[in-house]
Amino acid sequence: MRRAYLPHASHAVLNGVSQIFLQANPVCGALILVTIALYAPSLLAGTLLGLLSGTLAAWCLGYARDDIELGLYGYNPALLGLLITLVLGSSALALILVMLAGALSSPLQRRLLRLMRERGGPAVLTLAFVLFGWLALALAGMLESVAEARLVEFEVDGWGALGAMASGVGQVIFLGEPAAGLCLLLALLVADRRAALWALCGSAVGVYSALLAGATEQQALAGLAGYNPALAALALSQIHRSALIPTLGIALAIGFKLAFDQLSLPPLTMPFILACWVVALATQRDRRQPETRLV
């Protein structure tokens, strides 16, 4: 979609939502917002408030316009708004915390983007969301309540396997309903069909790995073990055409998720970030090795 069809502010907002799934596609962003409105209307206010506070803070601080329009200052605050309202509800205090966290995430995001671009570091991904999410939950004394808040009750029926895979995609934005996950997959298909297929594959492997590792059926089918591998597969498939690299990312994300479970720390999207960083560092090293041999 060309920029001329929408005002710049609308692009920034809708791209900010779609960047949760590493896309810069206004239609994808609009479909994600519709999905939240349909399946978790109580989280919509927090999502929009976080999204707007982070984007507006970046604009007021004079950050690069292209970055703002691409949604790079919107997706972390949107995720923070989802997380905080999921755990704390939509009280006035919770919404104030959403605005504060969303606005403060923008300076951190700018710093991380600068480090990445100037020093050639790995992608920043959702690191600002994870750090502020942990801080906000710790201050509220709710770190241990995240997993319980993300569980949903649904009956295991004939399409339970597909439903669990879809739930893994939905849990990227804290939606465990299989139908919500399918709507998000549709949004991804609009933006990038290959990315959508890899996300579904990553979620499937994560869910069934959780079952093999002894997770309860409710936890596995709710998709809690699927969203990090889904994000890792999605992200790496957009950089590497080989199937091997996204597959490696899936395995690493699953391993890091198990490590966070042992630490009793809510993983949020940190396993996905770590998996992508490990792959990025490994591939950079492989590219430099021939040069080293020639010296």
PDB file of C-alpha atoms in Angstrom:
ATOM      1  CA  MET A   1       0.000   0.000   0.000  1.00  0.00           C
ATOM      2  CA  ARG A   2       1.409   3.380  -0.955  1.00  0.00           C
ATOM      3  CA  ARG A   3       1.850   6.061   1.666  1.00  0.00           C
ATOM      4  CA  ALA A   4      -0.319   8.492  -0.292  1.00  0.00           C
ATOM      5  CA  TYR A   5      -3.430   6.529   0.634  1.00  0.00           C
ATOM      6  CA  LEU A   6      -3.118   7.211   4.341  1.00  0.00           C
ATOM      7  CA  PRO A   7      -1.918  10.181   6.396  1.00  0.00           C
ATOM      8  CA  HIS A   8       1.539   9.796   7.891  1.00  0.00           C
ATOM      9  CA  ALA A   9       0.118   9.575  11.426  1.00  0.00           C
ATOM     10  CA  SER A  10      -2.125   6.673  10.418  1.00  0.00           C
ATOM     11  CA  HIS A  11       0.829   4.869   8.883  1.00  0.00           C
ATOM     12  CA  ALA A  12       2.843   5.296  12.052  1.00  0.00           C
ATOM     13  CA  VAL A  13       0.042   3.904  14.209  1.00  0.00           C
ATOM     14  CA  LEU A  14      -0.938   0.975  11.986  1.00  0.00           C
ATOM     15  CA  ASN A  15       2.655   0.072  11.182  1.00  0.00           C
ATOM     16  CA  GLY A  16       3.395   0.186  14.899  1.00  0.00           C
ATOM     17  CA  VAL A  17       0.849  -2.569  15.445  1.00  0.00           C
ATOM     18  CA  SER A  18       2.013  -4.655  12.489  1.00  0.00           C
ATOM     19  CA  GLN A  19       5.631  -4.373  13.667  1.00  0.00           C
ATOM     20  CA  ILE A  20       4.690  -6.646  16.570  1.00  0.00           C
ATOM     21  CA  PHE A  21       4.885  -9.329  13.879  1.00  0.00           C
ATOM     22  CA  LEU A  22       7.891  -7.648  12.194  1.00  0.00           C
ATOM     23  CA  GLN A  23       5.829  -6.203   9.356  1.00  0.00           C
ATOM     24  CA  ALA A  24       5.367  -2.636   8.129  1.00  0.00           C
ATOM     25  CA  ASN A  25       1.935  -3.071   6.617  1.00  0.00           C
ATOM     26  CA  PRO A  26      -1.016  -0.813   7.559  1.00  0.00           C
ATOM     27  CA  VAL A  27      -3.601  -3.384   6.474  1.00  0.00           C
ATOM     28  CA  CYS A  28      -1.940  -6.019   8.642  1.00  0.00           C
ATOM     29  CA  GLY A  29      -1.931  -3.562  11.549  1.00  0.00           C
ATOM     30  CA  ALA A  30      -5.615  -2.767  11.076  1.00  0.00           C
ATOM     31  CA  LEU A  31      -6.527  -6.472  11.043  1.00  0.00           C
ATOM     32  CA  ILE A  32      -4.558  -7.021  14.262  1.00  0.00           C
ATOM     33  CA  LEU A  33      -6.484  -4.207  15.957  1.00  0.00           C
ATOM     34  CA  VAL A  34      -9.770  -5.690  14.728  1.00  0.00           C
ATOM     35  CA  THR A  35      -8.735  -9.062  16.168  1.00  0.00           C
ATOM     36  CA  ILE A  36      -8.041  -7.491  19.568  1.00  0.00           C
ATOM     37  CA  ALA A  37     -11.370  -5.665  19.452  1.00  0.00           C
ATOM     38  CA  LEU A  38     -13.216  -8.903  18.667  1.00  0.00           C
ATOM     39  CA  TYR A  39     -11.492 -11.330  21.020  1.00  0.00           C
ATOM     40  CA  ALA A  40     -10.106  -9.153  23.818  1.00  0.00           C
ATOM     41  CA  PRO A  41     -11.956  -5.810  23.832  1.00  0.00           C
ATOM     42  CA  SER A  42     -10.795  -5.175  27.401  1.00  0.00           C
ATOM     43  CA  LEU A  43      -7.215  -4.989  26.099  1.00  0.00           C
ATOM     44  CA  LEU A  44      -7.933  -2.606  23.225  1.00  0.00           C
ATOM     45  CA  ALA A  45      -7.757   0.596  25.276  1.00  0.00           C
ATOM     46  CA  GLY A  46      -4.377  -0.333  26.731  1.00  0.00           C
ATOM     47  CA  THR A  47      -3.071  -1.296  23.285  1.00  0.00           C
ATOM     48  CA  LEU A  48      -4.089   2.003  21.711  1.00  0.00           C
ATOM     49  CA  LEU A  49      -2.976   4.086  24.678  1.00  0.00           C
ATOM     50  CA  GLY A  50       0.452   2.478  24.711  1.00  0.00           C
ATOM     51  CA  LEU A  51       0.787   2.707  20.959  1.00  0.00           C
ATOM     52  CA  LEU A  52      -0.129   6.396  20.884  1.00  0.00           C
ATOM     53  CA  SER A  53       1.974   7.362  23.904  1.00  0.00           C
ATOM     54  CA  GLY A  54       5.117   5.765  22.486  1.00  0.00           C
ATOM     55  CA  THR A  55       4.601   7.158  18.986  1.00  0.00           C
ATOM     56  CA  LEU A  56       3.749  10.631  20.266  1.00  0.00           C
ATOM     57  CA  ALA A  57       6.765  10.654  22.584  1.00  0.00           C
ATOM     58  CA  ALA A  58       9.043   9.812  19.652  1.00  0.00           C
ATOM     59  CA  TRP A  59       7.483  12.584  17.577  1.00  0.00           C
ATOM     60  CA  CYS A  60       7.767  15.168  20.369  1.00  0.00           C
ATOM     61  CA  LEU A  61      11.406  14.225  20.977  1.00  0.00           C
ATOM     62  CA  GLY A  62      12.210  14.773  17.316  1.00  0.00           C
ATOM     63  CA  TYR A  63      13.250  11.243  16.423  1.00  0.00           C
ATOM     64  CA  ALA A  64      13.726  10.212  12.800  1.00  0.00           C
ATOM     65  CA  ARG A  65      10.467  10.566  10.896  1.00  0.00           C
ATOM     66  CA  ASP A  66      11.059   7.479   8.768  1.00  0.00           C
ATOM     67  CA  ASP A  67      11.509   5.342  11.880  1.00  0.00           C
ATOM     68  CA  ILE A  68       8.324   6.731  13.400  1.00  0.00           C
ATOM     69  CA  GLU A  69       6.321   6.083  10.224  1.00  0.00           C
ATOM     70  CA  LEU A  70       7.688   2.560   9.993  1.00  0.00           C
ATOM     71  CA  GLY A  71       6.207   1.917  13.437  1.00  0.00           C
ATOM     72  CA  LEU A  72       9.527   1.344  15.198  1.00  0.00           C
ATOM     73  CA  TYR A  73       8.364   3.395  18.172  1.00  0.00           C
ATOM     74  CA  GLY A  74       4.900   1.863  18.304  1.00  0.00           C
ATOM     75  CA  TYR A  75       5.180  -1.884  18.732  1.00  0.00           C
ATOM     76  CA  ASN A  76       6.933  -1.965  22.113  1.00  0.00           C
ATOM     77  CA  PRO A  77       4.434   0.452  23.743  1.00  0.00           C
ATOM     78  CA  ALA A  78       1.537  -1.471  22.173  1.00  0.00           C
ATOM     79  CA  LEU A  79       2.815  -4.712  23.704  1.00  0.00           C
ATOM     80  CA  LEU A  80       3.301  -2.971  27.050  1.00  0.00           C
ATOM     81  CA  GLY A  81      -0.290  -1.745  26.912  1.00  0.00           C
ATOM     82  CA  LEU A  82      -1.504  -5.271  26.202  1.00  0.00           C
ATOM     83  CA  LEU A  83       0.570  -6.789  28.992  1.00  0.00           C
ATOM     84  CA  ILE A  84      -0.257  -4.254  31.688  1.00  0.00           C
ATOM     85  CA  THR A  85      -4.000  -4.247  31.039  1.00  0.00           C
ATOM     86  CA  LEU A  86      -4.008  -8.053  30.818  1.00  0.00           C
ATOM     87  CA  VAL A  87      -2.553  -8.354  34.317  1.00  0.00           C
ATOM     88  CA  LEU A  88      -3.806  -5.187  36.041  1.00  0.00           C
ATOM     89  CA  GLY A  89      -7.049  -4.543  34.193  1.00  0.00           C
ATOM     90  CA  SER A  90      -8.198  -1.220  32.766  1.00  0.00           C
ATOM     91  CA  SER A  91      -8.190   0.803  35.972  1.00  0.00           C
ATOM     92  CA  ALA A  92      -7.056   4.422  35.908  1.00  0.00           C
ATOM     93  CA  LEU A  93      -3.798   3.474  37.637  1.00  0.00           C
ATOM     94  CA  ALA A  94      -3.098   0.738  35.074  1.00  0.00           C
ATOM     95  CA  LEU A  95      -3.723   3.098  32.152  1.00  0.00           C
ATOM     96  CA  ILE A  96      -1.426   5.721  33.685  1.00  0.00           C
ATOM     97  CA  LEU A  97       1.238   3.034  33.974  1.00  0.00           C
ATOM     98  CA  VAL A  98       0.652   2.144  30.315  1.00  0.00           C
ATOM     99  CA  MET A  99       1.174   5.747  29.225  1.00  0.00           C
ATOM    100  CA  LEU A 100       4.277   6.152  31.367  1.00  0.00           C
ATOM    101  CA  ALA A 101       5.849   2.881  30.239  1.00  0.00           C
ATOM    102  CA  GLY A 102       4.954   3.546  26.606  1.00  0.00           C
ATOM    103  CA  ALA A 103       6.459   7.032  26.603  1.00  0.00           C
ATOM    104  CA  LEU A 104       9.630   5.934  28.395  1.00  0.00           C
ATOM    105  CA  SER A 105      10.151   3.012  26.030  1.00  0.00           C
ATOM    106  CA  SER A 106      10.768   5.377  23.106  1.00  0.00           C
ATOM    107  CA  PRO A 107      14.078   6.868  24.395  1.00  0.00           C
ATOM    108  CA  LEU A 108      15.297   3.357  25.155  1.00  0.00           C
ATOM    109  CA  GLN A 109      14.264   2.176  21.707  1.00  0.00           C
ATOM    110  CA  ARG A 110      16.125   5.078  20.090  1.00  0.00           C
ATOM    111  CA  ARG A 111      19.247   4.253  22.072  1.00  0.00           C
ATOM    112  CA  LEU A 112      19.040   0.593  21.085  1.00  0.00           C
ATOM    113  CA  LEU A 113      18.468   1.451  17.422  1.00  0.00           C
ATOM    114  CA  ARG A 114      21.478   3.771  17.455  1.00  0.00           C
ATOM    115  CA  LEU A 115      23.704   1.081  18.988  1.00  0.00           C
ATOM    116  CA  MET A 116      22.520  -1.428  16.414  1.00  0.00           C
ATOM    117  CA  ARG A 117      23.156   0.871  13.455  1.00  0.00           C
ATOM    118  CA  GLU A 118      26.422   2.448  14.583  1.00  0.00           C
ATOM    119  CA  ARG A 119      28.095  -0.664  15.972  1.00  0.00           C
ATOM    120  CA  GLY A 120      26.541  -3.322  13.784  1.00  0.00           C
ATOM    121  CA  GLY A 121      24.861  -5.095  16.681  1.00  0.00           C
ATOM    122  CA  PRO A 122      21.967  -7.565  16.371  1.00  0.00           C
ATOM    123  CA  ALA A 123      18.409  -6.356  15.843  1.00  0.00           C
ATOM    124  CA  VAL A 124      16.765  -4.763  18.881  1.00  0.00           C
ATOM    125  CA  LEU A 125      13.438  -6.574  18.279  1.00  0.00           C
ATOM    126  CA  THR A 126      11.169  -6.372  21.376  1.00  0.00           C
ATOM    127  CA  LEU A 127      13.910  -5.821  23.972  1.00  0.00           C
ATOM    128  CA  ALA A 128      12.423  -2.538  25.206  1.00  0.00           C
ATOM    129  CA  PHE A 129       9.084  -4.284  25.781  1.00  0.00           C
ATOM    130  CA  VAL A 130      10.692  -7.093  27.773  1.00  0.00           C
ATOM    131  CA  LEU A 131      12.746  -4.788  29.999  1.00  0.00           C
ATOM    132  CA  PHE A 132       9.906  -2.370  30.749  1.00  0.00           C
ATOM    133  CA  GLY A 133       7.449  -5.252  31.032  1.00  0.00           C
ATOM    134  CA  TRP A 134       9.530  -6.956  33.707  1.00  0.00           C
ATOM    135  CA  LEU A 135       9.987  -3.645  35.535  1.00  0.00           C
ATOM    136  CA  ALA A 136       6.288  -2.752  35.440  1.00  0.00           C
ATOM    137  CA  LEU A 137       5.221  -6.217  36.608  1.00  0.00           C
ATOM    138  CA  ALA A 138       7.833  -6.268  39.374  1.00  0.00           C
ATOM    139  CA  LEU A 139       6.710  -2.870  40.672  1.00  0.00           C
ATOM    140  CA  ALA A 140       3.115  -4.117  40.653  1.00  0.00           C
ATOM    141  CA  GLY A 141       4.112  -7.385  42.344  1.00  0.00           C
ATOM    142  CA  MET A 142       2.572  -9.354  39.478  1.00  0.00           C
ATOM    143  CA  LEU A 143       5.562 -11.114  37.883  1.00  0.00           C
ATOM    144  CA  GLU A 144       4.195 -14.558  38.751  1.00  0.00           C
ATOM    145  CA  SER A 145       0.693 -13.820  37.472  1.00  0.00           C
ATOM    146  CA  VAL A 146       1.462 -13.483  33.783  1.00  0.00           C
ATOM    147  CA  ALA A 147       1.219 -17.165  32.854  1.00  0.00           C
ATOM    148  CA  GLU A 148      -2.066 -17.636  34.709  1.00  0.00           C
ATOM    149  CA  ALA A 149      -3.546 -14.559  33.046  1.00  0.00           C
ATOM    150  CA  ARG A 150      -2.695 -15.955  29.610  1.00  0.00           C
ATOM    151  CA  LEU A 151      -4.413 -19.306  30.100  1.00  0.00           C
ATOM    152  CA  VAL A 152      -7.803 -19.687  28.483  1.00  0.00           C
ATOM    153  CA  GLU A 153     -10.385 -22.402  28.951  1.00  0.00           C
ATOM    154  CA  PHE A 154     -11.547 -24.179  25.828  1.00  0.00           C
ATOM    155  CA  GLU A 155     -12.618 -27.653  24.976  1.00  0.00           C
ATOM    156  CA  VAL A 156     -10.345 -30.004  23.077  1.00  0.00           C
ATOM    157  CA  ASP A 157     -12.241 -30.921  19.938  1.00  0.00           C
ATOM    158  CA  GLY A 158     -11.491 -32.389  16.536  1.00  0.00           C
ATOM    159  CA  TRP A 159      -9.440 -29.414  15.435  1.00  0.00           C
ATOM    160  CA  GLY A 160      -7.478 -29.203  18.693  1.00  0.00           C
ATOM    161  CA  ALA A 161      -4.095 -29.570  16.971  1.00  0.00           C
ATOM    162  CA  LEU A 162      -4.718 -26.733  14.532  1.00  0.00           C
ATOM    163  CA  GLY A 163      -6.284 -24.699  17.330  1.00  0.00           C
ATOM    164  CA  ALA A 164      -3.187 -25.120  19.500  1.00  0.00           C
ATOM    165  CA  MET A 165      -0.933 -24.018  16.631  1.00  0.00           C
ATOM    166  CA  ALA A 166      -3.106 -20.960  16.036  1.00  0.00           C
ATOM    167  CA  SER A 167      -3.131 -20.185  19.771  1.00  0.00           C
ATOM    168  CA  GLY A 168       0.653 -20.056  19.716  1.00  0.00           C
ATOM    169  CA  VAL A 169       0.472 -17.264  17.151  1.00  0.00           C
ATOM    170  CA  GLY A 170      -2.262 -15.517  19.128  1.00  0.00           C
ATOM    171  CA  GLN A 171      -0.198 -15.558  22.318  1.00  0.00           C
ATOM    172  CA  VAL A 172       2.240 -13.128  20.685  1.00  0.00           C
ATOM    173  CA  ILE A 173      -0.336 -10.512  21.706  1.00  0.00           C
ATOM    174  CA  PHE A 174      -1.685 -12.458  24.715  1.00  0.00           C
ATOM    175  CA  LEU A 175      -4.682 -13.989  22.915  1.00  0.00           C
ATOM    176  CA  GLY A 176      -5.078 -17.714  23.554  1.00  0.00           C
ATOM    177  CA  GLU A 177      -8.267 -18.228  21.556  1.00  0.00           C
ATOM    178  CA  PRO A 178      -7.609 -20.372  18.468  1.00  0.00           C
ATOM    179  CA  ALA A 179      -9.942 -18.221  16.382  1.00  0.00           C
ATOM    180  CA  ALA A 180      -7.968 -15.117  17.355  1.00  0.00           C
ATOM    181  CA  GLY A 181      -4.776 -16.851  16.258  1.00  0.00           C
ATOM    182  CA  LEU A 182      -6.315 -17.697  12.896  1.00  0.00           C
ATOM    183  CA  CYS A 183      -7.301 -14.050  12.422  1.00  0.00           C
ATOM    184  CA  LEU A 184      -3.732 -13.003  13.167  1.00  0.00           C
ATOM    185  CA  LEU A 185      -2.469 -15.557  10.660  1.00  0.00           C
ATOM    186  CA  LEU A 186      -4.767 -13.971   8.097  1.00  0.00           C
ATOM    187  CA  ALA A 187      -3.269 -10.562   8.924  1.00  0.00           C
ATOM    188  CA  LEU A 188       0.211 -12.027   8.443  1.00  0.00           C
ATOM    189  CA  LEU A 189      -0.782 -13.660   5.162  1.00  0.00           C
ATOM    190  CA  VAL A 190      -1.815 -10.252   3.864  1.00  0.00           C
ATOM    191  CA  ALA A 191       1.649  -8.881   4.670  1.00  0.00           C
ATOM    192  CA  ASP A 192       3.918 -11.870   3.942  1.00  0.00           C
ATOM    193  CA  ARG A 193       2.692 -15.378   3.162  1.00  0.00           C
ATOM    194  CA  ARG A 194       6.074 -16.994   3.753  1.00  0.00           C
ATOM    195  CA  ALA A 195       6.386 -15.349   7.169  1.00  0.00           C
ATOM    196  CA  ALA A 196       2.892 -16.536   8.102  1.00  0.00           C
ATOM    197  CA  LEU A 197       3.699 -20.141   7.208  1.00  0.00           C
ATOM    198  CA  TRP A 198       6.927 -20.059   9.193  1.00  0.00           C
ATOM    199  CA  ALA A 199       5.127 -18.551  12.194  1.00  0.00           C
ATOM    200  CA  LEU A 200       2.595 -21.380  12.092  1.00  0.00           C
ATOM    201  CA  CYS A 201       5.399 -23.931  11.793  1.00  0.00           C
ATOM    202  CA  GLY A 202       7.275 -22.433  14.745  1.00  0.00           C
ATOM    203  CA  SER A 203       4.159 -22.441  16.874  1.00  0.00           C
ATOM    204  CA  ALA A 204       3.422 -26.077  16.011  1.00  0.00           C
ATOM    205  CA  VAL A 205       6.916 -27.244  16.966  1.00  0.00           C
ATOM    206  CA  GLY A 206       6.794 -25.230  20.188  1.00  0.00           C
ATOM    207  CA  VAL A 207       3.419 -26.625  21.227  1.00  0.00           C
ATOM    208  CA  TYR A 208       4.328 -30.257  20.608  1.00  0.00           C
ATOM    209  CA  SER A 209       7.731 -29.839  22.222  1.00  0.00           C
ATOM    210  CA  ALA A 210       5.945 -28.586  25.324  1.00  0.00           C
ATOM    211  CA  LEU A 211       3.738 -31.672  25.365  1.00  0.00           C
ATOM    212  CA  LEU A 212       6.788 -33.912  25.019  1.00  0.00           C
ATOM    213  CA  ALA A 213       8.516 -32.009  27.841  1.00  0.00           C
ATOM    214  CA  GLY A 214       5.623 -32.708  30.198  1.00  0.00           C
ATOM    215  CA  ALA A 215       3.644 -29.473  30.104  1.00  0.00           C
ATOM    216  CA  THR A 216       0.000 -29.704  31.057  1.00  0.00           C
ATOM    217  CA  GLU A 217      -2.465 -30.071  28.242  1.00  0.00           C
ATOM    218  CA  GLN A 218      -4.064 -26.716  29.087  1.00  0.00           C
ATOM    219  CA  GLN A 219      -0.732 -24.873  28.942  1.00  0.00           C
ATOM    220  CA  ALA A 220       0.305 -26.557  25.705  1.00  0.00           C
ATOM    221  CA  LEU A 221      -3.001 -26.040  23.912  1.00  0.00           C
ATOM    222  CA  ALA A 222      -3.163 -22.408  25.086  1.00  0.00           C
ATOM    223  CA  GLY A 223      -0.075 -21.762  22.971  1.00  0.00           C
ATOM    224  CA  LEU A 224       2.195 -20.526  25.755  1.00  0.00           C
ATOM    225  CA  ALA A 225       5.117 -22.532  24.364  1.00  0.00           C
ATOM    226  CA  GLY A 226       4.377 -21.612  20.759  1.00  0.00           C
ATOM    227  CA  TYR A 227       4.690 -17.860  20.442  1.00  0.00           C
ATOM    228  CA  ASN A 228       8.461 -17.504  20.927  1.00  0.00           C
ATOM    229  CA  PRO A 229       9.355 -20.194  18.336  1.00  0.00           C
ATOM    230  CA  ALA A 230       6.730 -18.644  16.039  1.00  0.00           C
ATOM    231  CA  LEU A 231       8.361 -15.210  16.302  1.00  0.00           C
ATOM    232  CA  ALA A 232      11.858 -16.642  15.871  1.00  0.00           C
ATOM    233  CA  ALA A 233      10.852 -18.555  12.737  1.00  0.00           C
ATOM    234  CA  LEU A 234       9.003 -15.532  11.371  1.00  0.00           C
ATOM    235  CA  ALA A 235      11.909 -13.146  11.959  1.00  0.00           C
ATOM    236  CA  LEU A 236      14.676 -15.381  10.639  1.00  0.00           C
ATOM    237  CA  SER A 237      12.705 -16.494   7.586  1.00  0.00           C
ATOM    238  CA  GLN A 238      12.660 -12.875   6.412  1.00  0.00           C
ATOM    239  CA  ILE A 239      16.465 -12.639   6.521  1.00  0.00           C
ATOM    240  CA  HIS A 240      17.567 -16.130   5.465  1.00  0.00           C
ATOM    241  CA  ARG A 241      16.087 -18.003   2.525  1.00  0.00           C
ATOM    242  CA  SER A 242      17.430 -21.326   3.751  1.00  0.00           C
ATOM    243  CA  ALA A 243      15.015 -23.360   5.878  1.00  0.00           C
ATOM    244  CA  LEU A 244      17.867 -24.379   8.156  1.00  0.00           C
ATOM    245  CA  ILE A 245      18.242 -21.003   9.883  1.00  0.00           C
ATOM    246  CA  PRO A 246      14.574 -20.534  10.895  1.00  0.00           C
ATOM    247  CA  THR A 247      14.561 -24.154  12.075  1.00  0.00           C
ATOM    248  CA  LEU A 248      17.596 -23.441  14.237  1.00  0.00           C
ATOM    249  CA  GLY A 249      15.846 -20.360  15.604  1.00  0.00           C
ATOM    250  CA  ILE A 250      12.829 -22.456  16.561  1.00  0.00           C
ATOM    251  CA  ALA A 251      15.019 -24.925  18.464  1.00  0.00           C
ATOM    252  CA  LEU A 252      16.911 -22.145  20.258  1.00  0.00           C
ATOM    253  CA  ALA A 253      13.710 -20.330  21.238  1.00  0.00           C
ATOM    254  CA  ILE A 254      12.317 -23.547  22.721  1.00  0.00           C
ATOM    255  CA  GLY A 255      15.526 -24.110  24.680  1.00  0.00           C
ATOM    256  CA  PHE A 256      15.601 -20.563  26.046  1.00  0.00           C
ATOM    257  CA  LYS A 257      11.914 -20.837  27.012  1.00  0.00           C
ATOM    258  CA  LEU A 258      12.705 -23.939  29.073  1.00  0.00           C
ATOM    259  CA  ALA A 259      15.548 -22.046  30.756  1.00  0.00           C
ATOM    260  CA  PHE A 260      13.219 -19.206  31.745  1.00  0.00           C
ATOM    261  CA  ASP A 261      10.759 -21.744  33.118  1.00  0.00           C
ATOM    262  CA  GLN A 262      13.517 -23.089  35.358  1.00  0.00           C
ATOM    263  CA  LEU A 263      14.236 -19.545  36.576  1.00  0.00           C
ATOM    264  CA  SER A 264      10.511 -18.972  37.304  1.00  0.00           C
ATOM    265  CA  LEU A 265      10.752 -15.719  35.339  1.00  0.00           C
ATOM    266  CA  PRO A 266       8.062 -14.813  32.796  1.00  0.00           C
ATOM    267  CA  PRO A 267       9.820 -15.169  29.450  1.00  0.00           C
ATOM    268  CA  LEU A 268       7.650 -12.698  27.540  1.00  0.00           C
ATOM    269  CA  THR A 269       9.470 -12.512  24.174  1.00  0.00           C
ATOM    270  CA  MET A 270      13.027 -12.827  25.509  1.00  0.00           C
ATOM    271  CA  PRO A 271      13.575 -16.412  24.221  1.00  0.00           C
ATOM    272  CA  PHE A 272      12.743 -15.184  20.719  1.00  0.00           C
ATOM    273  CA  ILE A 273      15.199 -12.280  21.082  1.00  0.00           C
ATOM    274  CA  LEU A 274      18.002 -14.489  22.384  1.00  0.00           C
ATOM    275  CA  ALA A 275      17.445 -17.059  19.636  1.00  0.00           C
ATOM    276  CA  CYS A 276      17.720 -14.378  16.942  1.00  0.00           C
ATOM    277  CA  TRP A 277      20.817 -12.893  18.569  1.00  0.00           C
ATOM    278  CA  VAL A 278      22.577 -16.261  18.729  1.00  0.00           C
ATOM    279  CA  VAL A 279      21.823 -16.903  15.051  1.00  0.00           C
ATOM    280  CA  ALA A 280      22.934 -13.374  14.088  1.00  0.00           C
ATOM    281  CA  LEU A 281      26.237 -13.703  15.929  1.00  0.00           C
ATOM    282  CA  ALA A 282      26.872 -17.158  14.496  1.00  0.00           C
ATOM    283  CA  THR A 283      26.197 -16.087  10.911  1.00  0.00           C
ATOM    284  CA  GLN A 284      28.347 -12.951  11.304  1.00  0.00           C
ATOM    285  CA  ARG A 285      31.199 -15.117  12.546  1.00  0.00           C
ATOM    286  CA  ASP A 286      30.839 -17.472   9.585  1.00  0.00           C
ATOM    287  CA  ARG A 287      31.065 -14.533   7.167  1.00  0.00           C
ATOM    288  CA  ARG A 288      34.234 -13.240   8.814  1.00  0.00           C
ATOM    289  CA  GLN A 289      36.067 -16.563   8.949  1.00  0.00           C
ATOM    290  CA  PRO A 290      37.268 -16.585   5.292  1.00  0.00           C
ATOM    291  CA  GLU A 291      38.662 -13.073   5.741  1.00  0.00           C
ATOM    292  CA  THR A 292      40.524 -14.167   8.863  1.00  0.00           C
ATOM    293  CA  ARG A 293      42.157 -17.089   7.057  1.00  0.00           C
ATOM    294  CA  LEU A 294      43.461 -14.795   4.317  1.00  0.00           C
ATOM    295  CA  VAL A 295      45.298 -12.483   6.737  1.00  0.00           C
TER     296      VAL A 295
END
